[in-house]
PDB file of C-alpha atoms in Angstrom:
ATOM      1  CA  MET A   3     105.504 154.753 118.074  1.00  0.00           C
ATOM      2  CA  ASN A   4     108.049 152.983 120.325  1.00  0.00           C
ATOM      3  CA  GLU A   5     108.126 149.408 118.766  1.00  0.00           C
ATOM      4  CA  GLU A   6     110.129 146.645 120.633  1.00  0.00           C
ATOM      5  CA  ARG A   7     112.275 144.609 118.148  1.00  0.00           C
ATOM      6  CA  GLU A   8     112.916 141.304 119.254  1.00  0.00           C
ATOM      7  CA  GLU A   9     116.493 139.748 118.186  1.00  0.00           C
ATOM      8  CA  PHE A  10     116.206 136.994 115.686  1.00  0.00           C
ATOM      9  CA  ILE A  11     119.329 134.806 116.020  1.00  0.00           C
ATOM     10  CA  ILE A  12     120.405 132.421 113.071  1.00  0.00           C
ATOM     11  CA  PRO A  13     121.934 129.212 114.649  1.00  0.00           C
ATOM     12  CA  THR A  14     125.121 127.932 113.377  1.00  0.00           C
ATOM     13  CA  VAL A  15     125.802 124.767 111.854  1.00  0.00           C
ATOM     14  CA  GLY A  16     128.017 123.766 114.897  1.00  0.00           C
ATOM     15  CA  ASN A  17     124.921 124.892 117.365  1.00  0.00           C
ATOM     16  CA  ILE A  18     122.306 122.719 115.303  1.00  0.00           C
ATOM     17  CA  LYS A  19     124.938 119.714 115.360  1.00  0.00           C
ATOM     18  CA  LYS A  20     125.480 120.399 119.245  1.00  0.00           C
ATOM     19  CA  LEU A  21     121.672 120.078 119.710  1.00  0.00           C
ATOM     20  CA  LEU A  22     121.110 116.867 117.610  1.00  0.00           C
ATOM     21  CA  GLU A  23     124.137 114.919 118.961  1.00  0.00           C
ATOM     22  CA  PRO A  24     121.897 113.346 121.961  1.00  0.00           C
ATOM     23  CA  ILE A  25     119.222 112.690 119.623  1.00  0.00           C
ATOM     24  CA  TYR A  26     121.855 110.688 117.504  1.00  0.00           C
ATOM     25  CA  SER A  27     123.151 108.840 120.525  1.00  0.00           C
ATOM     26  CA  ARG A  28     119.902 107.762 121.666  1.00  0.00           C
ATOM     27  CA  LEU A  29     118.955 106.394 118.127  1.00  0.00           C
ATOM     28  CA  ASP A  30     122.146 104.478 118.077  1.00  0.00           C
ATOM     29  CA  LYS A  31     121.371 103.088 121.331  1.00  0.00           C
ATOM     30  CA  ILE A  32     117.709 102.064 120.099  1.00  0.00           C
ATOM     31  CA  ASP A  33     119.255 100.616 116.851  1.00  0.00           C
ATOM     32  CA  THR A  34     121.685  98.562 118.921  1.00  0.00           C
ATOM     33  CA  ALA A  35     118.975  97.342 121.026  1.00  0.00           C
ATOM     34  CA  LEU A  36     116.851  96.288 118.152  1.00  0.00           C
ATOM     35  CA  GLY A  37     119.697  94.410 116.789  1.00  0.00           C
ATOM     36  CA  LYS A  38     120.380  92.417 119.416  1.00  0.00           C
ATOM     37  CA  LYS A  39     116.580  91.155 119.657  1.00  0.00           C
ATOM     38  CA  GLN A  40     117.173  88.730 117.029  1.00  0.00           C
ATOM     39  CA  THR A  41     114.808  85.781 116.379  1.00  0.00           C
ATOM     40  CA  PRO A  42     115.640  82.905 118.468  1.00  0.00           C
ATOM     41  CA  PRO A  43     117.091  79.641 117.248  1.00  0.00           C
ATOM     42  CA  GLY A  44     114.467  77.452 115.917  1.00  0.00           C
ATOM     43  CA  GLN A  45     111.858  80.038 116.015  1.00  0.00           C
ATOM     44  CA  THR A  46     110.627  81.327 112.488  1.00  0.00           C
ATOM     45  CA  LYS A  47     109.929  85.148 111.654  1.00  0.00           C
ATOM     46  CA  TYR A  48     106.998  85.834 109.500  1.00  0.00           C
ATOM     47  CA  TYR A  49     105.822  88.691 107.539  1.00  0.00           C
ATOM     48  CA  ARG A  50     102.259  89.808 107.305  1.00  0.00           C
ATOM     49  CA  ASN A  51     100.518  91.513 104.349  1.00  0.00           C
ATOM     50  CA  GLN A  52     101.141  95.105 105.777  1.00  0.00           C
ATOM     51  CA  ASP A  53     104.850  94.270 106.095  1.00  0.00           C
ATOM     52  CA  LEU A  54     105.055  93.242 102.311  1.00  0.00           C
ATOM     53  CA  LYS A  55     103.352  96.456 101.467  1.00  0.00           C
ATOM     54  CA  LYS A  56     105.451  98.504 103.695  1.00  0.00           C
ATOM     55  CA  ILE A  57     108.990  96.844 103.194  1.00  0.00           C
ATOM     56  CA  PHE A  58     108.562  95.985  99.330  1.00  0.00           C
ATOM     57  CA  GLY A  59     106.031  98.573  97.990  1.00  0.00           C
ATOM     58  CA  LEU A  60     103.671  95.782  96.940  1.00  0.00           C
ATOM     59  CA  SER A  61      99.771  96.538  96.399  1.00  0.00           C
ATOM     60  CA  SER A  62      97.060  94.272  98.238  1.00  0.00           C
ATOM     61  CA  ASN A  63      96.244  93.146  94.369  1.00  0.00           C
ATOM     62  CA  THR A  64      99.830  92.171  93.795  1.00  0.00           C
ATOM     63  CA  ILE A  65     100.196  90.297  96.899  1.00  0.00           C
ATOM     64  CA  ILE A  66      97.014  88.318  96.113  1.00  0.00           C
ATOM     65  CA  LYS A  67      98.404  87.610  92.520  1.00  0.00           C
ATOM     66  CA  TYR A  68     101.562  86.165  94.015  1.00  0.00           C
ATOM     67  CA  ARG A  69      99.675  84.100  96.315  1.00  0.00           C
ATOM     68  CA  GLU A  70      97.415  82.990  93.661  1.00  0.00           C
ATOM     69  CA  THR A  71     100.029  82.076  91.080  1.00  0.00           C
ATOM     70  CA  GLY A  72     102.170  80.515  93.835  1.00  0.00           C
ATOM     71  CA  ILE A  73     104.988  82.998  93.457  1.00  0.00           C
ATOM     72  CA  LEU A  74     104.352  83.962  97.051  1.00  0.00           C
ATOM     73  CA  PRO A  75     104.325  80.780  99.501  1.00  0.00           C
ATOM     74  CA  TYR A  76     101.824  81.701 102.540  1.00  0.00           C
ATOM     75  CA  THR A  77     100.584  80.198 105.801  1.00  0.00           C
ATOM     76  CA  LYS A  78      97.106  81.180 106.428  1.00  0.00           C
ATOM     77  CA  VAL A  79      95.599  81.343 110.272  1.00  0.00           C
ATOM     78  CA  GLY A  80      92.023  82.355 110.072  1.00  0.00           C
ATOM     79  CA  ASP A  81      92.027  85.403 107.823  1.00  0.00           C
ATOM     80  CA  ILE A  82      95.614  86.272 108.266  1.00  0.00           C
ATOM     81  CA  PHE A  83      98.183  85.442 105.797  1.00  0.00           C
ATOM     82  CA  PHE A  84     101.765  85.087 107.063  1.00  0.00           C
ATOM     83  CA  TYR A  85     104.955  84.958 104.873  1.00  0.00           C
ATOM     84  CA  ASP A  86     108.097  83.235 106.117  1.00  0.00           C
ATOM     85  CA  VAL A  87     111.084  85.803 106.253  1.00  0.00           C
ATOM     86  CA  LYS A  88     113.637  83.359 105.147  1.00  0.00           C
ATOM     87  CA  THR A  89     111.478  81.755 102.312  1.00  0.00           C
ATOM     88  CA  ILE A  90     111.034  85.667 101.001  1.00  0.00           C
ATOM     89  CA  GLU A  91     114.586  86.531 101.384  1.00  0.00           C
ATOM     90  CA  ALA A  92     115.336  83.001  99.169  1.00  0.00           C
ATOM     91  CA  ILE A  93     112.969  84.327  96.436  1.00  0.00           C
ATOM     92  CA  LEU A  94     114.751  87.621  96.254  1.00  0.00           C
ATOM     93  CA  ILE A  95     118.232  85.976  95.945  1.00  0.00           C
ATOM     94  CA  GLN A  96     116.785  83.472  93.365  1.00  0.00           C
ATOM     95  CA  ASN A  97     115.461  86.397  91.307  1.00  0.00           C
ATOM     96  CA  LYS A  98     118.480  88.737  91.739  1.00  0.00           C
ATOM     97  CA  VAL A  99     119.292  90.217  88.299  1.00  0.00           C
ATOM     98  CA  GLU A 100     122.801  90.884  87.711  1.00  0.00           C
ATOM     99  CA  ILE A 101     123.829  93.435  85.241  1.00  0.00           C
TER     100      ILE A 101
END
């Protein structure tokens, strides 16, 4: 009964940081590149329904209710609804609650 034992090495925090450094570096480069890709002047940026759900946690029913009651201005092209980013930001600022 000659069992071979494999040695189990527990990595140190320092070793883990060294492994993660290149990943952080790449993520910083990606973040910087994305930050530079801003909307050109004169071009409007829009959210779609899935963006509102993902960013703000709204349900489909809430989005529909907000559209129907006029809370959420929109543009409709075919079956797709578009929401102007600047308008959404203005609505958020208008409804900001100071405590």
